[in-house]
PDB file of N, CA, C and O in Angstrom:
ATOM      1  N   UNK A   1       0.981  -1.169  -0.143  1.00 54.00           N
ATOM      2  CA  UNK A   1      -0.004  -0.005  -0.088  1.00 54.00           C
ATOM      3  C   UNK A   1       0.971   0.980   0.080  1.00 54.00           C
ATOM      4  O   UNK A   1       1.680   1.294   0.826  1.00 54.00           O
ATOM      5  N   UNK A   2       0.424   2.127  -0.761  1.00 69.00           N
ATOM      6  CA  UNK A   2       1.096   3.443  -1.076  1.00 69.00           C
ATOM      7  C   UNK A   2       0.862   4.240   0.287  1.00 69.00           C
ATOM      8  O   UNK A   2      -0.200   4.277   0.852  1.00 69.00           O
ATOM      9  N   UNK A   3       1.748   5.347   0.488  1.00 79.00           N
ATOM     10  CA  UNK A   3       1.829   6.140   1.580  1.00 79.00           C
ATOM     11  C   UNK A   3       0.884   7.427   1.248  1.00 79.00           C
ATOM     12  O   UNK A   3       1.369   7.795   0.040  1.00 79.00           O
ATOM     13  N   UNK A   4      -0.077   7.574   2.120  1.00 80.00           N
ATOM     14  CA  UNK A   4      -0.773   9.159   1.565  1.00 80.00           C
ATOM     15  C   UNK A   4       0.161   9.936   1.185  1.00 80.00           C
ATOM     16  O   UNK A   4      -0.310  10.708   0.335  1.00 80.00           O
ATOM     17  N   UNK A   5       1.201  10.416   1.425  1.00 86.00           N
ATOM     18  CA  UNK A   5       2.029  11.397   0.668  1.00 86.00           C
ATOM     19  C   UNK A   5       2.595  10.978  -0.501  1.00 86.00           C
ATOM     20  O   UNK A   5       2.637  11.799  -1.643  1.00 86.00           O
ATOM     21  N   UNK A   6       2.771   9.502  -0.511  1.00 91.00           N
ATOM     22  CA  UNK A   6       3.051   9.451  -1.992  1.00 91.00           C
ATOM     23  C   UNK A   6       1.912   9.851  -3.106  1.00 91.00           C
ATOM     24  O   UNK A   6       1.987  10.029  -4.220  1.00 91.00           O
ATOM     25  N   UNK A   7       0.659   9.447  -2.575  1.00 93.00           N
ATOM     26  CA  UNK A   7      -0.424   9.572  -3.319  1.00 93.00           C
ATOM     27  C   UNK A   7      -0.838  10.914  -3.617  1.00 93.00           C
ATOM     28  O   UNK A   7      -1.301  11.156  -4.778  1.00 93.00           O
ATOM     29  N   UNK A   8      -0.399  11.835  -2.718  1.00 95.00           N
ATOM     30  CA  UNK A   8      -0.818  13.214  -2.672  1.00 95.00           C
ATOM     31  C   UNK A   8       0.311  13.725  -3.889  1.00 95.00           C
ATOM     32  O   UNK A   8      -0.013  14.659  -4.877  1.00 95.00           O
ATOM     33  N   UNK A   9       1.566  13.196  -3.814  1.00 96.00           N
ATOM     34  CA  UNK A   9       2.662  13.666  -5.011  1.00 96.00           C
ATOM     35  C   UNK A   9       2.127  13.189  -6.140  1.00 96.00           C
ATOM     36  O   UNK A   9       2.258  14.336  -7.415  1.00 96.00           O
ATOM     37  N   UNK A  10       1.821  12.228  -6.298  1.00 96.00           N
ATOM     38  CA  UNK A  10       1.105  11.617  -7.549  1.00 96.00           C
ATOM     39  C   UNK A  10       0.038  12.492  -8.059  1.00 96.00           C
ATOM     40  O   UNK A  10       0.077  12.651  -9.237  1.00 96.00           O
ATOM     41  N   UNK A  11      -1.015  12.504  -7.365  1.00 97.00           N
ATOM     42  CA  UNK A  11      -2.346  13.410  -7.953  1.00 97.00           C
ATOM     43  C   UNK A  11      -1.694  14.869  -8.263  1.00 97.00           C
ATOM     44  O   UNK A  11      -2.290  15.436  -9.075  1.00 97.00           O
ATOM     45  N   UNK A  12      -1.007  15.452  -7.392  1.00 98.00           N
ATOM     46  CA  UNK A  12      -0.486  16.595  -7.774  1.00 98.00           C
ATOM     47  C   UNK A  12       0.411  16.928  -9.229  1.00 98.00           C
ATOM     48  O   UNK A  12       0.146  17.727  -9.588  1.00 98.00           O
ATOM     49  N   UNK A  13       1.031  15.856  -9.275  1.00 98.00           N
ATOM     50  CA  UNK A  13       1.932  15.758 -10.929  1.00 98.00           C
ATOM     51  C   UNK A  13       0.882  15.434 -11.982  1.00 98.00           C
ATOM     52  O   UNK A  13       1.120  16.331 -12.530  1.00 98.00           O
ATOM     53  N   UNK A  14       0.127  14.612 -11.509  1.00 97.00           N
ATOM     54  CA  UNK A  14      -1.024  14.555 -12.649  1.00 97.00           C
ATOM     55  C   UNK A  14      -2.086  15.592 -13.010  1.00 97.00           C
ATOM     56  O   UNK A  14      -1.987  16.070 -14.499  1.00 97.00           O
ATOM     57  N   UNK A  15      -2.397  16.112 -11.966  1.00 98.00           N
ATOM     58  CA  UNK A  15      -3.030  17.391 -12.238  1.00 98.00           C
ATOM     59  C   UNK A  15      -2.417  18.584 -12.759  1.00 98.00           C
ATOM     60  O   UNK A  15      -3.145  19.297 -13.732  1.00 98.00           O
ATOM     61  N   UNK A  16      -1.275  18.950 -12.301  1.00 98.00           N
ATOM     62  CA  UNK A  16      -0.305  19.888 -12.868  1.00 98.00           C
ATOM     63  C   UNK A  16       0.074  19.572 -14.356  1.00 98.00           C
ATOM     64  O   UNK A  16      -0.289  20.810 -15.033  1.00 98.00           O
ATOM     65  N   UNK A  17       0.618  18.547 -14.644  1.00 98.00           N
ATOM     66  CA  UNK A  17       0.771  18.263 -15.972  1.00 98.00           C
ATOM     67  C   UNK A  17      -0.304  18.273 -16.993  1.00 98.00           C
ATOM     68  O   UNK A  17      -0.683  18.837 -18.017  1.00 98.00           O
ATOM     69  N   UNK A  18      -2.047  18.176 -16.541  1.00 98.00           N
ATOM     70  CA  UNK A  18      -2.724  18.112 -17.232  1.00 98.00           C
ATOM     71  C   UNK A  18      -3.046  19.418 -17.402  1.00 98.00           C
ATOM     72  O   UNK A  18      -3.334  19.690 -18.704  1.00 98.00           O
ATOM     73  N   UNK A  19      -3.299  20.211 -16.585  1.00 98.00           N
ATOM     74  CA  UNK A  19      -3.554  21.614 -16.762  1.00 98.00           C
ATOM     75  C   UNK A  19      -2.750  22.549 -17.555  1.00 98.00           C
ATOM     76  O   UNK A  19      -2.914  23.095 -18.355  1.00 98.00           O
ATOM     77  N   UNK A  20      -1.490  21.980 -17.463  1.00 98.00           N
ATOM     78  CA  UNK A  20      -0.236  22.679 -18.311  1.00 98.00           C
ATOM     79  C   UNK A  20      -0.429  22.436 -19.624  1.00 98.00           C
ATOM     80  O   UNK A  20      -0.508  23.218 -20.435  1.00 98.00           O
ATOM     81  N   UNK A  21      -0.821  21.122 -20.089  1.00 98.00           N
ATOM     82  CA  UNK A  21      -1.123  20.744 -21.282  1.00 98.00           C
ATOM     83  C   UNK A  21      -2.316  21.271 -21.903  1.00 98.00           C
ATOM     84  O   UNK A  21      -2.507  21.537 -23.030  1.00 98.00           O
ATOM     85  N   UNK A  22      -2.982  20.985 -21.236  1.00 97.00           N
ATOM     86  CA  UNK A  22      -4.465  21.810 -21.447  1.00 97.00           C
ATOM     87  C   UNK A  22      -4.345  22.911 -21.952  1.00 97.00           C
ATOM     88  O   UNK A  22      -5.243  23.613 -22.862  1.00 97.00           O
ATOM     89  N   UNK A  23      -3.669  24.125 -21.316  1.00 97.00           N
ATOM     90  CA  UNK A  23      -2.878  25.481 -21.629  1.00 97.00           C
ATOM     91  C   UNK A  23      -2.504  25.808 -22.900  1.00 97.00           C
ATOM     92  O   UNK A  23      -2.276  26.851 -23.130  1.00 97.00           O
ATOM     93  N   UNK A  24      -1.915  23.927 -23.196  1.00 98.00           N
ATOM     94  CA  UNK A  24      -1.236  24.417 -24.527  1.00 98.00           C
ATOM     95  C   UNK A  24       0.151  25.044 -24.275  1.00 98.00           C
ATOM     96  O   UNK A  24       0.514  25.864 -25.334  1.00 98.00           O
ATOM     97  N   UNK A  25       0.703  25.310 -23.058  1.00 98.00           N
ATOM     98  CA  UNK A  25       2.077  25.750 -22.800  1.00 98.00           C
ATOM     99  C   UNK A  25       3.329  24.585 -22.450  1.00 98.00           C
ATOM    100  O   UNK A  25       2.927  23.867 -21.868  1.00 98.00           O
ATOM    101  N   UNK A  26       4.466  25.153 -22.618  1.00 98.00           N
ATOM    102  CA  UNK A  26       5.674  24.559 -22.057  1.00 98.00           C
ATOM    103  C   UNK A  26       5.730  24.506 -20.827  1.00 98.00           C
ATOM    104  O   UNK A  26       5.329  25.389 -20.251  1.00 98.00           O
ATOM    105  N   UNK A  27       6.635  23.519 -20.254  1.00 98.00           N
ATOM    106  CA  UNK A  27       7.156  24.216 -18.798  1.00 98.00           C
ATOM    107  C   UNK A  27       7.746  25.302 -18.621  1.00 98.00           C
ATOM    108  O   UNK A  27       7.778  25.928 -17.638  1.00 98.00           O
ATOM    109  N   UNK A  28       8.571  26.007 -19.631  1.00 98.00           N
ATOM    110  CA  UNK A  28       9.496  26.602 -19.483  1.00 98.00           C
ATOM    111  C   UNK A  28       8.272  27.789 -19.834  1.00 98.00           C
ATOM    112  O   UNK A  28       8.407  29.252 -18.865  1.00 98.00           O
ATOM    113  N   UNK A  29       7.205  27.945 -20.502  1.00 98.00           N
ATOM    114  CA  UNK A  29       6.605  29.157 -19.998  1.00 98.00           C
ATOM    115  C   UNK A  29       5.790  29.399 -19.052  1.00 98.00           C
ATOM    116  O   UNK A  29       5.351  30.695 -18.615  1.00 98.00           O
ATOM    117  N   UNK A  30       5.147  27.995 -18.733  1.00 98.00           N
ATOM    118  CA  UNK A  30       4.527  28.384 -17.336  1.00 98.00           C
ATOM    119  C   UNK A  30       5.588  28.770 -16.381  1.00 98.00           C
ATOM    120  O   UNK A  30       5.065  29.788 -15.460  1.00 98.00           O
ATOM    121  N   UNK A  31       6.483  28.265 -16.334  1.00 98.00           N
ATOM    122  CA  UNK A  31       7.791  28.745 -15.568  1.00 98.00           C
ATOM    123  C   UNK A  31       8.105  30.243 -15.606  1.00 98.00           C
ATOM    124  O   UNK A  31       7.652  31.010 -14.403  1.00 98.00           O
ATOM    125  N   UNK A  32       8.048  30.923 -16.440  1.00 98.00           N
ATOM    126  CA  UNK A  32       8.136  32.129 -16.860  1.00 98.00           C
ATOM    127  C   UNK A  32       6.997  33.215 -16.320  1.00 98.00           C
ATOM    128  O   UNK A  32       6.796  33.904 -15.568  1.00 98.00           O
ATOM    129  N   UNK A  33       5.671  32.647 -16.700  1.00 98.00           N
ATOM    130  CA  UNK A  33       4.546  33.548 -16.211  1.00 98.00           C
ATOM    131  C   UNK A  33       4.327  32.884 -15.038  1.00 98.00           C
ATOM    132  O   UNK A  33       3.933  34.032 -14.141  1.00 98.00           O
ATOM    133  N   UNK A  34       4.784  31.946 -14.179  1.00 98.00           N
ATOM    134  CA  UNK A  34       4.758  31.728 -12.419  1.00 98.00           C
ATOM    135  C   UNK A  34       5.695  32.367 -12.006  1.00 98.00           C
ATOM    136  O   UNK A  34       5.725  32.362 -10.674  1.00 98.00           O
ATOM    137  N   UNK A  35       6.951  33.097 -12.941  1.00 98.00           N
ATOM    138  CA  UNK A  35       7.715  33.485 -11.764  1.00 98.00           C
ATOM    139  C   UNK A  35       8.543  32.316 -10.696  1.00 98.00           C
ATOM    140  O   UNK A  35       9.455  32.691  -9.555  1.00 98.00           O
ATOM    141  N   UNK A  36       8.796  30.808 -11.559  1.00 98.00           N
ATOM    142  CA  UNK A  36       9.407  29.930 -10.907  1.00 98.00           C
ATOM    143  C   UNK A  36      10.512  29.484 -11.981  1.00 98.00           C
ATOM    144  O   UNK A  36      10.418  30.029 -12.815  1.00 98.00           O
ATOM    145  N   UNK A  37      11.313  28.600 -11.439  1.00 98.00           N
ATOM    146  CA  UNK A  37      12.320  27.925 -12.678  1.00 98.00           C
ATOM    147  C   UNK A  37      11.712  26.752 -13.140  1.00 98.00           C
ATOM    148  O   UNK A  37      10.713  26.044 -12.645  1.00 98.00           O
ATOM    149  N   UNK A  38      12.111  26.375 -14.391  1.00 98.00           N
ATOM    150  CA  UNK A  38      11.500  25.467 -15.354  1.00 98.00           C
ATOM    151  C   UNK A  38      11.779  23.995 -14.527  1.00 98.00           C
ATOM    152  O   UNK A  38      11.060  22.939 -14.482  1.00 98.00           O
ATOM    153  N   UNK A  39      12.766  23.908 -13.635  1.00 98.00           N
ATOM    154  CA  UNK A  39      13.217  22.504 -12.703  1.00 98.00           C
ATOM    155  C   UNK A  39      12.329  22.760 -12.045  1.00 98.00           C
ATOM    156  O   UNK A  39      11.536  21.393 -11.455  1.00 98.00           O
ATOM    157  N   UNK A  40      11.734  23.700 -11.205  1.00 98.00           N
ATOM    158  CA  UNK A  40      10.628  23.467 -10.343  1.00 98.00           C
ATOM    159  C   UNK A  40       9.090  22.473 -10.755  1.00 98.00           C
ATOM    160  O   UNK A  40       8.766  21.651 -10.267  1.00 98.00           O
ATOM    161  N   UNK A  41       8.899  23.209 -12.017  1.00 98.00           N
ATOM    162  CA  UNK A  41       7.682  22.909 -12.744  1.00 98.00           C
ATOM    163  C   UNK A  41       8.007  20.965 -12.798  1.00 98.00           C
ATOM    164  O   UNK A  41       7.172  20.655 -13.029  1.00 98.00           O
ATOM    165  N   UNK A  42       9.185  20.859 -13.628  1.00 98.00           N
ATOM    166  CA  UNK A  42       9.462  19.678 -13.830  1.00 98.00           C
ATOM    167  C   UNK A  42       9.177  18.604 -12.526  1.00 98.00           C
ATOM    168  O   UNK A  42       8.888  17.514 -12.919  1.00 98.00           O
ATOM    169  N   UNK A  43      10.049  19.223 -11.770  1.00 97.00           N
ATOM    170  CA  UNK A  43      10.024  18.087 -10.626  1.00 97.00           C
ATOM    171  C   UNK A  43       8.338  17.640  -9.877  1.00 97.00           C
ATOM    172  O   UNK A  43       8.193  16.935  -9.475  1.00 97.00           O
ATOM    173  N   UNK A  44       8.032  18.894  -9.945  1.00 97.00           N
ATOM    174  CA  UNK A  44       6.500  18.766  -9.720  1.00 97.00           C
ATOM    175  C   UNK A  44       5.608  17.860 -10.421  1.00 97.00           C
ATOM    176  O   UNK A  44       4.931  17.298 -10.349  1.00 97.00           O
ATOM    177  N   UNK A  45       6.294  17.785 -11.861  1.00 97.00           N
ATOM    178  CA  UNK A  45       4.966  17.163 -12.782  1.00 97.00           C
ATOM    179  C   UNK A  45       5.746  15.776 -12.984  1.00 97.00           C
ATOM    180  O   UNK A  45       4.940  14.966 -13.202  1.00 97.00           O
ATOM    181  N   UNK A  46       7.071  15.525 -12.401  1.00 96.00           N
ATOM    182  CA  UNK A  46       7.396  13.971 -12.387  1.00 96.00           C
ATOM    183  C   UNK A  46       7.514  13.638 -10.950  1.00 96.00           C
ATOM    184  O   UNK A  46       8.322  12.510 -11.122  1.00 96.00           O
ATOM    185  N   UNK A  47       6.862  13.891 -10.301  1.00 95.00           N
ATOM    186  CA  UNK A  47       6.428  13.337  -8.996  1.00 95.00           C
ATOM    187  C   UNK A  47       7.812  13.208  -8.310  1.00 95.00           C
ATOM    188  O   UNK A  47       8.204  12.331  -7.086  1.00 95.00           O
ATOM    189  N   UNK A  48       8.831  14.287  -7.959  1.00 95.00           N
ATOM    190  CA  UNK A  48       9.886  14.474  -7.570  1.00 95.00           C
ATOM    191  C   UNK A  48       9.944  15.423  -6.279  1.00 95.00           C
ATOM    192  O   UNK A  48      10.811  15.646  -5.701  1.00 95.00           O
ATOM    193  N   UNK A  49       8.927  16.213  -6.484  1.00 94.00           N
ATOM    194  CA  UNK A  49       8.823  17.128  -5.227  1.00 94.00           C
ATOM    195  C   UNK A  49       6.986  17.666  -5.195  1.00 94.00           C
ATOM    196  O   UNK A  49       6.253  17.930  -6.048  1.00 94.00           O
ATOM    197  N   UNK A  50       7.120  17.686  -3.828  1.00 96.00           N
ATOM    198  CA  UNK A  50       5.365  18.287  -3.910  1.00 96.00           C
ATOM    199  C   UNK A  50       5.540  19.648  -3.548  1.00 96.00           C
ATOM    200  O   UNK A  50       5.963  20.251  -2.566  1.00 96.00           O
ATOM    201  N   UNK A  51       4.735  20.286  -4.577  1.00 97.00           N
ATOM    202  CA  UNK A  51       5.265  22.066  -4.083  1.00 97.00           C
ATOM    203  C   UNK A  51       4.520  22.283  -2.920  1.00 97.00           C
ATOM    204  O   UNK A  51       3.333  21.975  -3.035  1.00 97.00           O
ATOM    205  N   UNK A  52       4.903  23.602  -2.433  1.00 96.00           N
ATOM    206  CA  UNK A  52       4.494  23.848  -1.199  1.00 96.00           C
ATOM    207  C   UNK A  52       3.241  24.907  -1.751  1.00 96.00           C
ATOM    208  O   UNK A  52       3.091  25.452  -3.082  1.00 96.00           O
ATOM    209  N   UNK A  53       2.335  25.397  -0.810  1.00 96.00           N
ATOM    210  CA  UNK A  53       1.186  26.528  -1.188  1.00 96.00           C
ATOM    211  C   UNK A  53       1.653  27.514  -2.118  1.00 96.00           C
ATOM    212  O   UNK A  53       0.588  27.753  -2.807  1.00 96.00           O
ATOM    213  N   UNK A  54       2.342  27.911  -1.732  1.00 97.00           N
ATOM    214  CA  UNK A  54       3.063  29.145  -2.201  1.00 97.00           C
ATOM    215  C   UNK A  54       3.340  29.065  -3.780  1.00 97.00           C
ATOM    216  O   UNK A  54       2.981  29.832  -4.743  1.00 97.00           O
ATOM    217  N   UNK A  55       4.236  27.929  -3.993  1.00 98.00           N
ATOM    218  CA  UNK A  55       4.127  27.482  -5.472  1.00 98.00           C
ATOM    219  C   UNK A  55       2.952  27.039  -6.149  1.00 98.00           C
ATOM    220  O   UNK A  55       3.103  27.589  -7.391  1.00 98.00           O
ATOM    221  N   UNK A  56       2.144  26.382  -5.530  1.00 98.00           N
ATOM    222  CA  UNK A  56       0.595  26.207  -5.948  1.00 98.00           C
ATOM    223  C   UNK A  56       0.112  27.440  -6.634  1.00 98.00           C
ATOM    224  O   UNK A  56      -0.395  27.319  -7.677  1.00 98.00           O
ATOM    225  N   UNK A  57       0.166  28.419  -5.714  1.00 98.00           N
ATOM    226  CA  UNK A  57      -0.434  29.758  -5.799  1.00 98.00           C
ATOM    227  C   UNK A  57       0.101  30.562  -7.347  1.00 98.00           C
ATOM    228  O   UNK A  57      -0.455  31.049  -8.180  1.00 98.00           O
ATOM    229  N   UNK A  58       1.576  30.196  -7.287  1.00 98.00           N
ATOM    230  CA  UNK A  58       2.233  30.920  -8.547  1.00 98.00           C
ATOM    231  C   UNK A  58       2.022  30.313  -9.588  1.00 98.00           C
ATOM    232  O   UNK A  58       1.867  30.657 -10.939  1.00 98.00           O
ATOM    233  N   UNK A  59       1.648  28.741  -9.384  1.00 98.00           N
ATOM    234  CA  UNK A  59       1.342  27.664 -10.817  1.00 98.00           C
ATOM    235  C   UNK A  59       0.106  28.343 -11.383  1.00 98.00           C
ATOM    236  O   UNK A  59      -0.557  28.445 -12.048  1.00 98.00           O
ATOM    237  N   UNK A  60      -1.006  28.332 -10.312  1.00 98.00           N
ATOM    238  CA  UNK A  60      -2.291  29.182 -10.603  1.00 98.00           C
ATOM    239  C   UNK A  60      -2.321  30.416 -11.232  1.00 98.00           C
ATOM    240  O   UNK A  60      -2.758  30.356 -12.490  1.00 98.00           O
ATOM    241  N   UNK A  61      -1.672  30.968 -10.999  1.00 98.00           N
ATOM    242  CA  UNK A  61      -1.128  32.284 -11.674  1.00 98.00           C
ATOM    243  C   UNK A  61      -0.777  32.423 -12.866  1.00 98.00           C
ATOM    244  O   UNK A  61      -1.686  32.691 -14.089  1.00 98.00           O
ATOM    245  N   UNK A  62       0.073  31.599 -13.221  1.00 98.00           N
ATOM    246  CA  UNK A  62       0.742  31.195 -14.508  1.00 98.00           C
ATOM    247  C   UNK A  62      -0.528  30.569 -15.464  1.00 98.00           C
ATOM    248  O   UNK A  62      -0.398  30.780 -16.555  1.00 98.00           O
ATOM    249  N   UNK A  63      -0.895  29.751 -14.995  1.00 98.00           N
ATOM    250  CA  UNK A  63      -2.214  29.093 -15.537  1.00 98.00           C
ATOM    251  C   UNK A  63      -3.693  29.865 -15.853  1.00 98.00           C
ATOM    252  O   UNK A  63      -4.364  29.188 -16.255  1.00 98.00           O
ATOM    253  N   UNK A  64      -3.260  30.768 -15.173  1.00 97.00           N
ATOM    254  CA  UNK A  64      -4.725  31.824 -15.103  1.00 97.00           C
ATOM    255  C   UNK A  64      -5.972  31.210 -14.707  1.00 97.00           C
ATOM    256  O   UNK A  64      -7.181  31.120 -15.303  1.00 97.00           O
ATOM    257  N   UNK A  65      -5.682  30.586 -13.463  1.00 97.00           N
ATOM    258  CA  UNK A  65      -6.603  29.907 -12.736  1.00 97.00           C
ATOM    259  C   UNK A  65      -6.520  30.257 -11.299  1.00 97.00           C
ATOM    260  O   UNK A  65      -5.880  30.948 -10.808  1.00 97.00           O
ATOM    261  N   UNK A  66      -7.587  29.523 -10.313  1.00 98.00           N
ATOM    262  CA  UNK A  66      -7.598  30.052  -8.943  1.00 98.00           C
ATOM    263  C   UNK A  66      -6.519  28.604  -8.218  1.00 98.00           C
ATOM    264  O   UNK A  66      -6.867  27.545  -8.758  1.00 98.00           O
ATOM    265  N   UNK A  67      -5.856  28.980  -7.232  1.00 98.00           N
ATOM    266  CA  UNK A  67      -5.164  28.035  -6.387  1.00 98.00           C
ATOM    267  C   UNK A  67      -6.354  26.706  -5.911  1.00 98.00           C
ATOM    268  O   UNK A  67      -6.063  25.611  -5.613  1.00 98.00           O
ATOM    269  N   UNK A  68      -7.265  27.543  -5.542  1.00 98.00           N
ATOM    270  CA  UNK A  68      -8.208  26.535  -5.038  1.00 98.00           C
ATOM    271  C   UNK A  68      -9.048  25.314  -6.059  1.00 98.00           C
ATOM    272  O   UNK A  68      -9.526  24.001  -5.635  1.00 98.00           O
ATOM    273  N   UNK A  69      -8.943  25.724  -7.539  1.00 98.00           N
ATOM    274  CA  UNK A  69      -9.137  24.879  -8.522  1.00 98.00           C
ATOM    275  C   UNK A  69      -8.316  24.393  -8.125  1.00 98.00           C
ATOM    276  O   UNK A  69      -8.749  22.533  -8.444  1.00 98.00           O
ATOM    277  N   UNK A  70      -7.012  24.097  -8.401  1.00 98.00           N
ATOM    278  CA  UNK A  70      -6.153  23.203  -8.443  1.00 98.00           C
ATOM    279  C   UNK A  70      -6.032  22.142  -7.071  1.00 98.00           C
ATOM    280  O   UNK A  70      -6.001  21.055  -7.482  1.00 98.00           O
ATOM    281  N   UNK A  71      -6.433  22.823  -6.347  1.00 98.00           N
ATOM    282  CA  UNK A  71      -6.928  21.568  -5.091  1.00 98.00           C
ATOM    283  C   UNK A  71      -7.983  20.850  -5.229  1.00 98.00           C
ATOM    284  O   UNK A  71      -7.481  19.877  -4.929  1.00 98.00           O
ATOM    285  N   UNK A  72      -8.907  21.538  -5.565  1.00 98.00           N
ATOM    286  CA  UNK A  72      -9.930  20.682  -6.138  1.00 98.00           C
ATOM    287  C   UNK A  72      -9.920  19.710  -6.784  1.00 98.00           C
ATOM    288  O   UNK A  72     -10.480  18.675  -6.816  1.00 98.00           O
ATOM    289  N   UNK A  73      -8.925  19.899  -7.947  1.00 98.00           N
ATOM    290  CA  UNK A  73      -8.898  18.747  -8.968  1.00 98.00           C
ATOM    291  C   UNK A  73      -7.698  17.573  -8.484  1.00 98.00           C
ATOM    292  O   UNK A  73      -7.796  16.865  -8.764  1.00 98.00           O
ATOM    293  N   UNK A  74      -6.954  18.126  -7.448  1.00 97.00           N
ATOM    294  CA  UNK A  74      -6.047  17.042  -6.702  1.00 97.00           C
ATOM    295  C   UNK A  74      -6.901  16.127  -5.900  1.00 97.00           C
ATOM    296  O   UNK A  74      -6.926  15.006  -6.152  1.00 97.00           O
ATOM    297  N   UNK A  75      -7.694  16.750  -5.024  1.00 96.00           N
ATOM    298  CA  UNK A  75      -8.772  16.020  -4.319  1.00 96.00           C
ATOM    299  C   UNK A  75      -9.521  15.025  -5.213  1.00 96.00           C
ATOM    300  O   UNK A  75      -9.555  13.694  -4.774  1.00 96.00           O
ATOM    301  N   UNK A  76      -9.880  15.459  -5.928  1.00 97.00           N
ATOM    302  CA  UNK A  76     -10.394  14.673  -7.002  1.00 97.00           C
ATOM    303  C   UNK A  76      -9.816  13.418  -7.936  1.00 97.00           C
ATOM    304  O   UNK A  76     -10.507  12.581  -7.724  1.00 97.00           O
ATOM    305  N   UNK A  77      -8.530  13.741  -7.989  1.00 96.00           N
ATOM    306  CA  UNK A  77      -7.714  12.817  -8.680  1.00 96.00           C
ATOM    307  C   UNK A  77      -7.114  11.883  -7.640  1.00 96.00           C
ATOM    308  O   UNK A  77      -7.658  10.377  -7.817  1.00 96.00           O
ATOM    309  N   UNK A  78      -7.289  12.136  -6.247  1.00 94.00           N
ATOM    310  CA  UNK A  78      -7.218  11.306  -5.067  1.00 94.00           C
ATOM    311  C   UNK A  78      -8.211  10.344  -4.810  1.00 94.00           C
ATOM    312  O   UNK A  78      -8.146   9.046  -4.934  1.00 94.00           O
ATOM    313  N   UNK A  79      -9.496  11.009  -4.991  1.00 93.00           N
ATOM    314  CA  UNK A  79     -10.656   9.969  -5.186  1.00 93.00           C
ATOM    315  C   UNK A  79     -10.897   8.966  -6.075  1.00 93.00           C
ATOM    316  O   UNK A  79     -11.282   8.086  -5.844  1.00 93.00           O
ATOM    317  N   UNK A  80     -10.475   9.623  -7.254  1.00 92.00           N
ATOM    318  CA  UNK A  80     -10.460   8.840  -8.513  1.00 92.00           C
ATOM    319  C   UNK A  80      -9.655   7.600  -8.423  1.00 92.00           C
ATOM    320  O   UNK A  80      -9.797   6.372  -8.811  1.00 92.00           O
ATOM    321  N   UNK A  81      -8.419   7.836  -7.708  1.00 85.00           N
ATOM    322  CA  UNK A  81      -7.339   6.761  -7.739  1.00 85.00           C
ATOM    323  C   UNK A  81      -7.667   5.554  -6.630  1.00 85.00           C
ATOM    324  O   UNK A  81      -7.309   4.882  -6.911  1.00 85.00           O
ATOM    325  N   UNK A  82      -8.462   6.259  -5.614  1.00 79.00           N
ATOM    326  CA  UNK A  82      -8.559   5.286  -4.275  1.00 79.00           C
ATOM    327  C   UNK A  82      -9.784   4.388  -4.870  1.00 79.00           C
ATOM    328  O   UNK A  82     -10.133   3.201  -4.268  1.00 79.00           O
ATOM    329  N   UNK A  83     -10.581   5.214  -5.836  1.00 75.00           N
ATOM    330  CA  UNK A  83     -11.857   4.296  -6.474  1.00 75.00           C
ATOM    331  C   UNK A  83     -11.123   3.011  -7.370  1.00 75.00           C
ATOM    332  O   UNK A  83     -11.819   2.404  -7.526  1.00 75.00           O
ATOM    333  N   UNK A  84     -10.120   3.094  -7.787  1.00 68.00           N
ATOM    334  CA  UNK A  84      -9.425   2.292  -8.687  1.00 68.00           C
ATOM    335  C   UNK A  84      -8.817   1.004  -8.029  1.00 68.00           C
ATOM    336  O   UNK A  84      -8.991   0.856  -6.904  1.00 68.00           O
TER     337      UNK A  84
END
């Protein structure tokens, strides 16, 4: 059984990548819009790092959405993966 933290990292990575790809922008473009490094975006999308709330808020701004929407999607992803 996976640890809850591992599941959270995975769900966050899935959601962030999905949103970025839906916006049709590169990691570099999102990083520039969010004021973050491309490495931070990459690590968040590849399950290497769980972004802090501050980083999620910056990513949300770069994606022109609300941080609360990202959190809602992460929660939905967690629920969906738990049902599998």
